[in-house]
PDB file of C-alpha atoms in Angstrom:
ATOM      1  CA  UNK A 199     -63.743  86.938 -20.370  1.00 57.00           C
ATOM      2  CA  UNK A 200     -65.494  90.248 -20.663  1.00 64.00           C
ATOM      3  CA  UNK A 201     -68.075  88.866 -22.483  1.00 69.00           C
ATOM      4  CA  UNK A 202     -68.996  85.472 -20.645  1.00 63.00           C
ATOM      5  CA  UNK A 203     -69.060  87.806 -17.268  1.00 62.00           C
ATOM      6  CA  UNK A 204     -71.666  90.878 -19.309  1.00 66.00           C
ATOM      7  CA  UNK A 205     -73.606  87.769 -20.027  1.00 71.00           C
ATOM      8  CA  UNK A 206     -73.620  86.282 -16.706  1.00 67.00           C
ATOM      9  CA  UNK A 207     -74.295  89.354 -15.310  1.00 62.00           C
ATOM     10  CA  UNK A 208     -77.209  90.319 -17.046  1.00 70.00           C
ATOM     11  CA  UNK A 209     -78.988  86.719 -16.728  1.00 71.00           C
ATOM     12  CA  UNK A 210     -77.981  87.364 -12.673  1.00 66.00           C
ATOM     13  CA  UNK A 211     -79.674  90.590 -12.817  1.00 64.00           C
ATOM     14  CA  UNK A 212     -83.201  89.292 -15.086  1.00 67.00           C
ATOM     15  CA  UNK A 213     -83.112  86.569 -12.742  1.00 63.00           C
ATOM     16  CA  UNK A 214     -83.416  88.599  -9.879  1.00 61.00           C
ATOM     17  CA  UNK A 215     -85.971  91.521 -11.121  1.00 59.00           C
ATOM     18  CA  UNK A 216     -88.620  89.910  -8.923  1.00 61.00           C
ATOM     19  CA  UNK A 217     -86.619  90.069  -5.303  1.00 64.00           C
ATOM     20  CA  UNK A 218     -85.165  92.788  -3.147  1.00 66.00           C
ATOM     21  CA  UNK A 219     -81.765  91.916  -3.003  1.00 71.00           C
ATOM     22  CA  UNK A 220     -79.689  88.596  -4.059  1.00 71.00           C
ATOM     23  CA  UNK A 221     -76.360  87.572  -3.921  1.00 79.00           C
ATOM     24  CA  UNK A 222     -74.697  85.096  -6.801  1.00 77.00           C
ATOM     25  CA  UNK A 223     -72.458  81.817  -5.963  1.00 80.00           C
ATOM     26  CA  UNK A 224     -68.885  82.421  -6.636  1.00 84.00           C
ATOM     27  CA  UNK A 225     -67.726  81.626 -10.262  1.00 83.00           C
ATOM     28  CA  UNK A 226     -63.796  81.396 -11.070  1.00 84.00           C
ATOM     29  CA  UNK A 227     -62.095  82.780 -14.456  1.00 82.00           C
ATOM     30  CA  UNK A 228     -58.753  81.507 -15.916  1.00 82.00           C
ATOM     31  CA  UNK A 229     -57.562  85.274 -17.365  1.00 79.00           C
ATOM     32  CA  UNK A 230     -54.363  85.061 -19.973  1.00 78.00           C
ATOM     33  CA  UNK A 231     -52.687  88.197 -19.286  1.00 75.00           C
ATOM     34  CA  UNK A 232     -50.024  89.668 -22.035  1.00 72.00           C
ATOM     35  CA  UNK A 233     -46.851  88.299 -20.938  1.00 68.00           C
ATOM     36  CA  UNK A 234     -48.766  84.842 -21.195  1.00 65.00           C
ATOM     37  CA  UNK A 235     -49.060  84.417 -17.637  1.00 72.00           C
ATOM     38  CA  UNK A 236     -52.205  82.726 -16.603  1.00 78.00           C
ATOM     39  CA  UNK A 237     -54.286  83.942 -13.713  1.00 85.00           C
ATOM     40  CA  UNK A 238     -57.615  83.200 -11.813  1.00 87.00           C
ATOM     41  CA  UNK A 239     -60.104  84.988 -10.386  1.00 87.00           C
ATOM     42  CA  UNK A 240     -63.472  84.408  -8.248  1.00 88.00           C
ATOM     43  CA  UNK A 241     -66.669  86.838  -9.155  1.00 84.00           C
ATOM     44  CA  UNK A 242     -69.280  87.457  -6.892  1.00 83.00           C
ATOM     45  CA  UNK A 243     -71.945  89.543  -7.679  1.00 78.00           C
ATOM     46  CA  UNK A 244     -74.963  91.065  -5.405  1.00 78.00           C
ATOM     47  CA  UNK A 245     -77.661  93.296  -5.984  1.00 74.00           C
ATOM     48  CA  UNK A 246     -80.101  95.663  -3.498  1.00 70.00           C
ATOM     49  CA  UNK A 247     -82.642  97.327  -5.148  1.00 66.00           C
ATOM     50  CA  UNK A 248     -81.370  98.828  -8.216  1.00 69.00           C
ATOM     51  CA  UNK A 249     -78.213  98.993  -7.329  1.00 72.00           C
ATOM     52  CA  UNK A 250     -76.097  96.301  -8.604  1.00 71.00           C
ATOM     53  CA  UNK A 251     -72.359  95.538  -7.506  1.00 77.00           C
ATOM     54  CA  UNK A 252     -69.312  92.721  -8.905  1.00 75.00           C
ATOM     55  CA  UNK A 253     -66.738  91.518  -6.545  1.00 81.00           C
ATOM     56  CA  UNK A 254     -63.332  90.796  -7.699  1.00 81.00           C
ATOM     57  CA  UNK A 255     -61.078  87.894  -6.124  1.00 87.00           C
ATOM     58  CA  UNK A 256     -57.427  87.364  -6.862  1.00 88.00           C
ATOM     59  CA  UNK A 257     -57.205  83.284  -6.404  1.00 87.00           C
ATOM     60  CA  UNK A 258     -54.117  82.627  -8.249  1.00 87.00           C
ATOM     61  CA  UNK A 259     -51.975  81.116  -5.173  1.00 86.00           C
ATOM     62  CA  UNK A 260     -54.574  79.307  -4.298  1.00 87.00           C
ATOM     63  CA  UNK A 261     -55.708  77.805  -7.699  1.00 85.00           C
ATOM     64  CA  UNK A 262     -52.372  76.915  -7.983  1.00 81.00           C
ATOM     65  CA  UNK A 263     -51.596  75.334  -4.689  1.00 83.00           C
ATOM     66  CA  UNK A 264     -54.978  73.227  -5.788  1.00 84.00           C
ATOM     67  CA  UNK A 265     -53.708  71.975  -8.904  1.00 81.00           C
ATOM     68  CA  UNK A 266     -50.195  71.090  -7.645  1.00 83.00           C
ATOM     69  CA  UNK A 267     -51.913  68.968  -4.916  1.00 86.00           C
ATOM     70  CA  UNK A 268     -53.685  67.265  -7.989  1.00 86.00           C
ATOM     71  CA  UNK A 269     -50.484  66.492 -10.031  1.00 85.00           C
ATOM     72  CA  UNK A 270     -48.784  65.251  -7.184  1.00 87.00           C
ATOM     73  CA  UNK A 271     -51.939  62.707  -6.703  1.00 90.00           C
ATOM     74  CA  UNK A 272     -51.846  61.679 -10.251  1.00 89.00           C
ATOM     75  CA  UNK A 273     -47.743  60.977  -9.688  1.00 91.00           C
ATOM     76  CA  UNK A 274     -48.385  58.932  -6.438  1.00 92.00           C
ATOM     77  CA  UNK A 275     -51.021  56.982  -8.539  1.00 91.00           C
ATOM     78  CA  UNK A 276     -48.395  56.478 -11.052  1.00 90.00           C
ATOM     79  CA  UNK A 277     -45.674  55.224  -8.773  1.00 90.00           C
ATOM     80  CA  UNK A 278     -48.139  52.627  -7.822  1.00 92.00           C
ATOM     81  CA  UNK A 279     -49.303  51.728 -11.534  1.00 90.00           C
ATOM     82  CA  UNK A 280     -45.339  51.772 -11.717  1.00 90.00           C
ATOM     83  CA  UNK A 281     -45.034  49.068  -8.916  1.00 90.00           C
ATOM     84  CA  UNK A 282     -47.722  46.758 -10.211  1.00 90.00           C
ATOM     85  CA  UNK A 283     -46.662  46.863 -13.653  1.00 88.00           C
ATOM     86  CA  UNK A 284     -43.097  45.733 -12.239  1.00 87.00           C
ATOM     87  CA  UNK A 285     -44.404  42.169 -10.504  1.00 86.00           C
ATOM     88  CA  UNK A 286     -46.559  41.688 -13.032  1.00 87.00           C
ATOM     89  CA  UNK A 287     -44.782  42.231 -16.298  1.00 90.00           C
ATOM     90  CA  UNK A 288     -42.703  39.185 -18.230  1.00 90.00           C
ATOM     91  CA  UNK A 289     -40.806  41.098 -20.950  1.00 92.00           C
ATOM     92  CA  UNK A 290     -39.143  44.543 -21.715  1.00 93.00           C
ATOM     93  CA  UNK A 291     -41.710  45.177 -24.216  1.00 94.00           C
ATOM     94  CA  UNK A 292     -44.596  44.558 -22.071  1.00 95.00           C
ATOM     95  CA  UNK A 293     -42.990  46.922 -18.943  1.00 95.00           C
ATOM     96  CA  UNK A 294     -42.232  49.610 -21.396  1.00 96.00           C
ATOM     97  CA  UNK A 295     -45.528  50.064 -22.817  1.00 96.00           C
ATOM     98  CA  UNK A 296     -46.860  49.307 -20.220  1.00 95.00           C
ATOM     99  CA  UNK A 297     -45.141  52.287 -18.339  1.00 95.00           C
ATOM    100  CA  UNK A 298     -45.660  54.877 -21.044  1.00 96.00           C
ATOM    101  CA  UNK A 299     -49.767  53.881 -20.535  1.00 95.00           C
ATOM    102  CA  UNK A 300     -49.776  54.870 -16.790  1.00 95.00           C
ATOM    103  CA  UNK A 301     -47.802  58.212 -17.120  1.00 95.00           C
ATOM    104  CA  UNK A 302     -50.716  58.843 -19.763  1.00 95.00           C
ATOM    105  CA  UNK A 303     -54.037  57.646 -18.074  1.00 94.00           C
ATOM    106  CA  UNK A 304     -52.653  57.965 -14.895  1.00 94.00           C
ATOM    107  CA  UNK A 305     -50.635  60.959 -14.784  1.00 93.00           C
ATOM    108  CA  UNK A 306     -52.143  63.065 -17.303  1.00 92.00           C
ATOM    109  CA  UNK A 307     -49.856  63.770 -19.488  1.00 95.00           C
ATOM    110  CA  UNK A 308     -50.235  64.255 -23.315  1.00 96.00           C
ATOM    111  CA  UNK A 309     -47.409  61.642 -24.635  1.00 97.00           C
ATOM    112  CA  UNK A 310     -45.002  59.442 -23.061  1.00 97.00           C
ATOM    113  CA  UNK A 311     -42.166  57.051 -25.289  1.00 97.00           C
ATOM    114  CA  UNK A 312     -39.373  55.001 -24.048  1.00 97.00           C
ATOM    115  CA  UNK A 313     -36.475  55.932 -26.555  1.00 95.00           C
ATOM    116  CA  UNK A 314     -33.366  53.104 -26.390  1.00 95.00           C
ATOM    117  CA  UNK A 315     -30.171  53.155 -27.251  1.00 93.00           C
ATOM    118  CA  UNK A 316     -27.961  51.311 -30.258  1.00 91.00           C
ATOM    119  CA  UNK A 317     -24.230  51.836 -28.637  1.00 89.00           C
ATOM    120  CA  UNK A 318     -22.655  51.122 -31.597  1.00 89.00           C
ATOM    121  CA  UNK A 319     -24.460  53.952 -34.040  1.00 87.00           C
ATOM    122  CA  UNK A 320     -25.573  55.953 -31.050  1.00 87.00           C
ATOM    123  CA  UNK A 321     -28.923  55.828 -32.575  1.00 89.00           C
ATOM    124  CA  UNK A 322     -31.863  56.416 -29.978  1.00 91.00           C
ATOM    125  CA  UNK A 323     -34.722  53.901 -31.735  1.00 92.00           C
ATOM    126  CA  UNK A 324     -38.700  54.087 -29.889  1.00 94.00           C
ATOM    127  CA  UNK A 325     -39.136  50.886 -27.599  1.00 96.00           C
ATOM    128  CA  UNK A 326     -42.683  52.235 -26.409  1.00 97.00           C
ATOM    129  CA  UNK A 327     -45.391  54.898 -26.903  1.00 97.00           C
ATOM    130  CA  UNK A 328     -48.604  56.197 -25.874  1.00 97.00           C
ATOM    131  CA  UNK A 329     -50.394  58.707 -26.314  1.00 96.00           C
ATOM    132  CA  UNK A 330     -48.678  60.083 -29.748  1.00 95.00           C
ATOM    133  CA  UNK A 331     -52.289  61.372 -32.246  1.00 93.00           C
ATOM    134  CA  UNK A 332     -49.835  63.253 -34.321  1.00 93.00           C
ATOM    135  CA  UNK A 333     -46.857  61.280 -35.353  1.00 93.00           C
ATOM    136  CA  UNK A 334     -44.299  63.300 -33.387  1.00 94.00           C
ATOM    137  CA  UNK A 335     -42.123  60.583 -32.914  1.00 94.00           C
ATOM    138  CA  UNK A 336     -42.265  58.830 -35.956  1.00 89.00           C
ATOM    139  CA  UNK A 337     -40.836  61.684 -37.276  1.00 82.00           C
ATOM    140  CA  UNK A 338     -38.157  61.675 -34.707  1.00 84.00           C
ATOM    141  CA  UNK A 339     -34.323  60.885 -35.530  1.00 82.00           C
ATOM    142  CA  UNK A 340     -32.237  61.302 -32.690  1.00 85.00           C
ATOM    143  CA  UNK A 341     -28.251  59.920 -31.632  1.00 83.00           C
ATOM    144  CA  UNK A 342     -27.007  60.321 -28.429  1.00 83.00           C
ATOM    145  CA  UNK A 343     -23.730  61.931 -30.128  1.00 77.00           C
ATOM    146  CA  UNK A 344     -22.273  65.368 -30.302  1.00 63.00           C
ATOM    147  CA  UNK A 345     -23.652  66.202 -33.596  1.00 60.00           C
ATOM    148  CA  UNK A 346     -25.141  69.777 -33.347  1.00 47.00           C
ATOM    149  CA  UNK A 347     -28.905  68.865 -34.830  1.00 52.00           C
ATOM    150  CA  UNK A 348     -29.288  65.933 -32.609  1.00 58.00           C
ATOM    151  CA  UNK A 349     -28.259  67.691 -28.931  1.00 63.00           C
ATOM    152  CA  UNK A 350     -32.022  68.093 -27.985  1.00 84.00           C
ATOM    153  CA  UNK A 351     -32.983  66.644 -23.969  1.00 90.00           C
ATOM    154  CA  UNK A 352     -33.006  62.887 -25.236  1.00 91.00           C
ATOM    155  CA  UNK A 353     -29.187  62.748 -26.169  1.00 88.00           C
ATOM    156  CA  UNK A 354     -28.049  64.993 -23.036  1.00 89.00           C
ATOM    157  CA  UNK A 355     -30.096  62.579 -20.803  1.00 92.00           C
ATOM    158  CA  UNK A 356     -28.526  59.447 -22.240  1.00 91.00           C
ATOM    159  CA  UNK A 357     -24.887  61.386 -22.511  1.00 89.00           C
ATOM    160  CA  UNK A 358     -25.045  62.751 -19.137  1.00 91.00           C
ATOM    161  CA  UNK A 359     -27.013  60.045 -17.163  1.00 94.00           C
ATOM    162  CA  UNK A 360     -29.401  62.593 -15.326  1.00 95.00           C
ATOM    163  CA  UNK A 361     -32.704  64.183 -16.014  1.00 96.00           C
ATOM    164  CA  UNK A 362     -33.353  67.262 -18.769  1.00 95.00           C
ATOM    165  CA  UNK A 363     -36.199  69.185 -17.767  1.00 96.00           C
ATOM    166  CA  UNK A 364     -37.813  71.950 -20.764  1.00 95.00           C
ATOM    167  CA  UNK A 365     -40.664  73.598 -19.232  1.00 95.00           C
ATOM    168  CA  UNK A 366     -41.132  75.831 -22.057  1.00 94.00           C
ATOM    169  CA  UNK A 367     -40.515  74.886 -25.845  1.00 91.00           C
ATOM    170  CA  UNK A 368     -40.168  78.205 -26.779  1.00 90.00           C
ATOM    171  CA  UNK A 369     -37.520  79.391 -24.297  1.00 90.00           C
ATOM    172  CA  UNK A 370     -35.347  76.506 -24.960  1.00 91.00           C
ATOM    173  CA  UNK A 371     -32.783  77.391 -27.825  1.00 88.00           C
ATOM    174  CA  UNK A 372     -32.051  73.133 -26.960  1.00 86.00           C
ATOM    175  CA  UNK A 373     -35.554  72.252 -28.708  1.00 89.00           C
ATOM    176  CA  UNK A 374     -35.680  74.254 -31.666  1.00 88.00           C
ATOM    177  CA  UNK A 375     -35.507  71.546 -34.303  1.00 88.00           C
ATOM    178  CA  UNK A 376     -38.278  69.456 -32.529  1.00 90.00           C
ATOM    179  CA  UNK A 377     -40.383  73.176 -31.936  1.00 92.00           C
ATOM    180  CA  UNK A 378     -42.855  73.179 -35.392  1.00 92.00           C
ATOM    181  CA  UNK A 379     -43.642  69.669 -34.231  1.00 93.00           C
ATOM    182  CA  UNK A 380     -44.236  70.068 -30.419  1.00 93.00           C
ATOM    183  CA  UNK A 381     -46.776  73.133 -31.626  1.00 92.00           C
ATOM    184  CA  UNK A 382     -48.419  70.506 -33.640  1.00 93.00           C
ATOM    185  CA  UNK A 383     -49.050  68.062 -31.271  1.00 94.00           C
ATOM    186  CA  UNK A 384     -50.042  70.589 -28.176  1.00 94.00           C
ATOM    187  CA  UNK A 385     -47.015  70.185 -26.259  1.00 95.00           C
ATOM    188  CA  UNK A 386     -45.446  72.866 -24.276  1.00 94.00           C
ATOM    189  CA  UNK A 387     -43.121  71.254 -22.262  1.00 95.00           C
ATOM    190  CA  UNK A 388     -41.394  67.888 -21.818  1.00 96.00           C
ATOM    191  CA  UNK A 389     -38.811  66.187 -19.397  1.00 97.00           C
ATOM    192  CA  UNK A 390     -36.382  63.079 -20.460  1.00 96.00           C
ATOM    193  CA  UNK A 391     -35.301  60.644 -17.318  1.00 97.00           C
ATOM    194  CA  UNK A 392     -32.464  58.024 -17.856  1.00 97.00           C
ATOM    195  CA  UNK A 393     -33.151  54.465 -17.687  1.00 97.00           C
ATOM    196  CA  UNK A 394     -30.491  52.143 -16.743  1.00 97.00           C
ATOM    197  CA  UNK A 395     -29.044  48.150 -17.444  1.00 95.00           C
ATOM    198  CA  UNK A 396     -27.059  46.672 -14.869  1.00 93.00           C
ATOM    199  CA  UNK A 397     -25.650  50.465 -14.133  1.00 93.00           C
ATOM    200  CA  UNK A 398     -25.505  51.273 -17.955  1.00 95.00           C
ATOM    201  CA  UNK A 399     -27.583  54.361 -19.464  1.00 95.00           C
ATOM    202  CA  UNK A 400     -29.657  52.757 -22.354  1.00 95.00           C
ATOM    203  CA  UNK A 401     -32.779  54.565 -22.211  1.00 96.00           C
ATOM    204  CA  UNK A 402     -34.525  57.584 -21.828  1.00 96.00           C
ATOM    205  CA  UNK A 403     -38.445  58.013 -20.380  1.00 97.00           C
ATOM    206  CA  UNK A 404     -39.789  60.774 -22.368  1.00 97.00           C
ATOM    207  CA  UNK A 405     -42.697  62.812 -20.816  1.00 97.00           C
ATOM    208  CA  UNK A 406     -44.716  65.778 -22.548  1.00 97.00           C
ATOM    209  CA  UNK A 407     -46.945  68.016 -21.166  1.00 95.00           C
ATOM    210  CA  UNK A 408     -49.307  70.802 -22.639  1.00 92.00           C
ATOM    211  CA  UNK A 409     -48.769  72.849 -20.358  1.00 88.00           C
ATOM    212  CA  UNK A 410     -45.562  75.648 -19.352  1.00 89.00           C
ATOM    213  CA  UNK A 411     -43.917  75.201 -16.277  1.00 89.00           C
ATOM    214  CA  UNK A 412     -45.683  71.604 -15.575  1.00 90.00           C
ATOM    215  CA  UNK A 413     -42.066  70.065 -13.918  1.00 93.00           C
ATOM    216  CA  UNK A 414     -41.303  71.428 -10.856  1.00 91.00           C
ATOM    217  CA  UNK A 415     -39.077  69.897  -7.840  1.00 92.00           C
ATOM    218  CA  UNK A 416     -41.533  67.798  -6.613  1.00 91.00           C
ATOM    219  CA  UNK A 417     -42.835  66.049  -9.731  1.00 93.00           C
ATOM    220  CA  UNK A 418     -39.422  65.851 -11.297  1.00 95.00           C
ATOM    221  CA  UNK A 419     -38.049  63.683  -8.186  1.00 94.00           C
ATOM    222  CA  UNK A 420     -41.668  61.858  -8.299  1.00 93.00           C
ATOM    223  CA  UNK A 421     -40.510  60.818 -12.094  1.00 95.00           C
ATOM    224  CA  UNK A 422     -37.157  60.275 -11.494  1.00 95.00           C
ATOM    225  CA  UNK A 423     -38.164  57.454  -8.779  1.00 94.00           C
ATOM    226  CA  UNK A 424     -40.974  55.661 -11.527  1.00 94.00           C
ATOM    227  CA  UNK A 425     -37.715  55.839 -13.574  1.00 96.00           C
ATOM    228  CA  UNK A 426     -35.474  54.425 -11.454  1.00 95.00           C
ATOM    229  CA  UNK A 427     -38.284  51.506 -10.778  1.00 94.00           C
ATOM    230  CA  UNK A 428     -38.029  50.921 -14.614  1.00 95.00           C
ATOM    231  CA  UNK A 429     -34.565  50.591 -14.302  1.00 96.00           C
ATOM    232  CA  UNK A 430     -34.823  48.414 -11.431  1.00 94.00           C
ATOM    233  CA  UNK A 431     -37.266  46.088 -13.281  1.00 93.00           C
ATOM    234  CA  UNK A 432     -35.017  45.709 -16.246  1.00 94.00           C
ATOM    235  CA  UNK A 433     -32.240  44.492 -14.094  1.00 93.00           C
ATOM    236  CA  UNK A 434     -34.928  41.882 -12.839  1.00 90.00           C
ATOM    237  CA  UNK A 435     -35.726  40.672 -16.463  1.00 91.00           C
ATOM    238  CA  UNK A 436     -32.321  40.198 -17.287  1.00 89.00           C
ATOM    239  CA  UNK A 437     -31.108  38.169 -14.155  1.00 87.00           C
ATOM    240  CA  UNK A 438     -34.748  35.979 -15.408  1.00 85.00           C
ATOM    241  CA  UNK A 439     -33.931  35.666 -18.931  1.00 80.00           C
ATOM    242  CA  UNK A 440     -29.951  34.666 -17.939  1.00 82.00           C
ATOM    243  CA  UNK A 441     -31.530  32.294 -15.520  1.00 80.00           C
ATOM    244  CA  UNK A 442     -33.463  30.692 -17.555  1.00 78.00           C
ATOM    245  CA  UNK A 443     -30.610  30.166 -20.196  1.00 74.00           C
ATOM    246  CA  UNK A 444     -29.009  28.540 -17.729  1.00 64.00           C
TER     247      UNK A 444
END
């Protein structure tokens, strides 16, 4: 930061050699502090004469207030991908991949994969994915059992039948076998939502972000309605497909 702000300064101050006084348009900076903790901050610099002075605004709260108002768009605008894809869609296959798309292009997230369930082995098999450059799932195995190197988010979402939120892949002891991975691939934190059959917990909606602390209240019960539309879709199919066995 130092350095893009000495060189911005001095091209505001060669700029300005010719004039009395002048006064530069703000310009933000993202600052990584050493805990890791990200601020921003505005810079405003003005000059009289010879004497030349640099402003310094603290705009965190209000960067951030900014960007949750953006997330929150991109969720609405999924909701309603979410919707369309539902009417439209004639197969399980189509609404999953279909699903994992919007969260992508629409919600901008790095990855999104519909894992679903085998009851009998408990195995947790990909139905969907977008958005996966790396291969992180392929190299996924993952059982919705007990088993102490399969107990990541996926298999205490389909155990538990509720959301598991990791904002942070390095704070969560839950993650560590999936960690080398995630740092791979960019992601820094990730959320698994249940997805139900006629009541039954069968899937999980997998969501990664590349960013800490991405799933807050809001966009958590934002995801867990698109999920519950999933669910509500698949119920849809079924009664169709035993329909038109019929």
């Amino acid at each position: 930061l130092r350095k893009a702000v000495e060189a911005q300064w001095k091209e505001d101050v060669a700029r300005s050699a010719t004039q009395r006084s002048f006064i530069t348009p703000p310009r933000e900076y993202r600052l990584t502090c050493k805990n890791g903790n990200k601020r921003y901050v505005e810079i405003v610099m003005r000059g009289v004469g010879t004497l030349h002075i640099a402003s310094l605004n603290d705009i965190t709260i209000r960067k951030i207030h900014q960007e949750e108002i953006e997330r929150l768009s991109r969720l609405y605008a999924v909701l309603s991908e979410v919707n369309q894809a539902i009417v439209r869609v004639q197969s399980r296959e189509e609404l999953f991949s279909r699903i994992c798309r919007v969260l992508v292009e629409f919600g901008g997230f790095k990855m999104a994969w519909i894992g679903w369930l085998n009851p009998e082995t408990q195995e947790v098999r990909p139905a969907a994915v977008f958005g996966d450059s790396t291969g992180y799932v392929e190299g996924l195995r993952l059982y919705a059992n007990e088993t102490p190197e399969q107990c990541g988010q996926t298999g205490v979402c389909l155990r538990e039948g509720r959301p598991y939120v990791c904002n942070d892949f390095f704070q969560d002891p839950r993650m560590a076998p999936w960690r080398p991975a995630a740092v791979r691939a960019g992601f820094r934190g990730s959320a698994a939502f249940p997805i139900r059959l006629r009541g039954q917990v069968l899937g999980a909606l997998m969501i990664y972000s590349g960013q800490i602390g991405l799933f807050g209240d809001k966009e958590i019960g934002l995801l867990e309605e698109a999920a519950s539309h999933v669910s509500f879709a698949l119920d849809h199919l079924e009664i169709e497909s035993e329909t038109r066995r019929a």
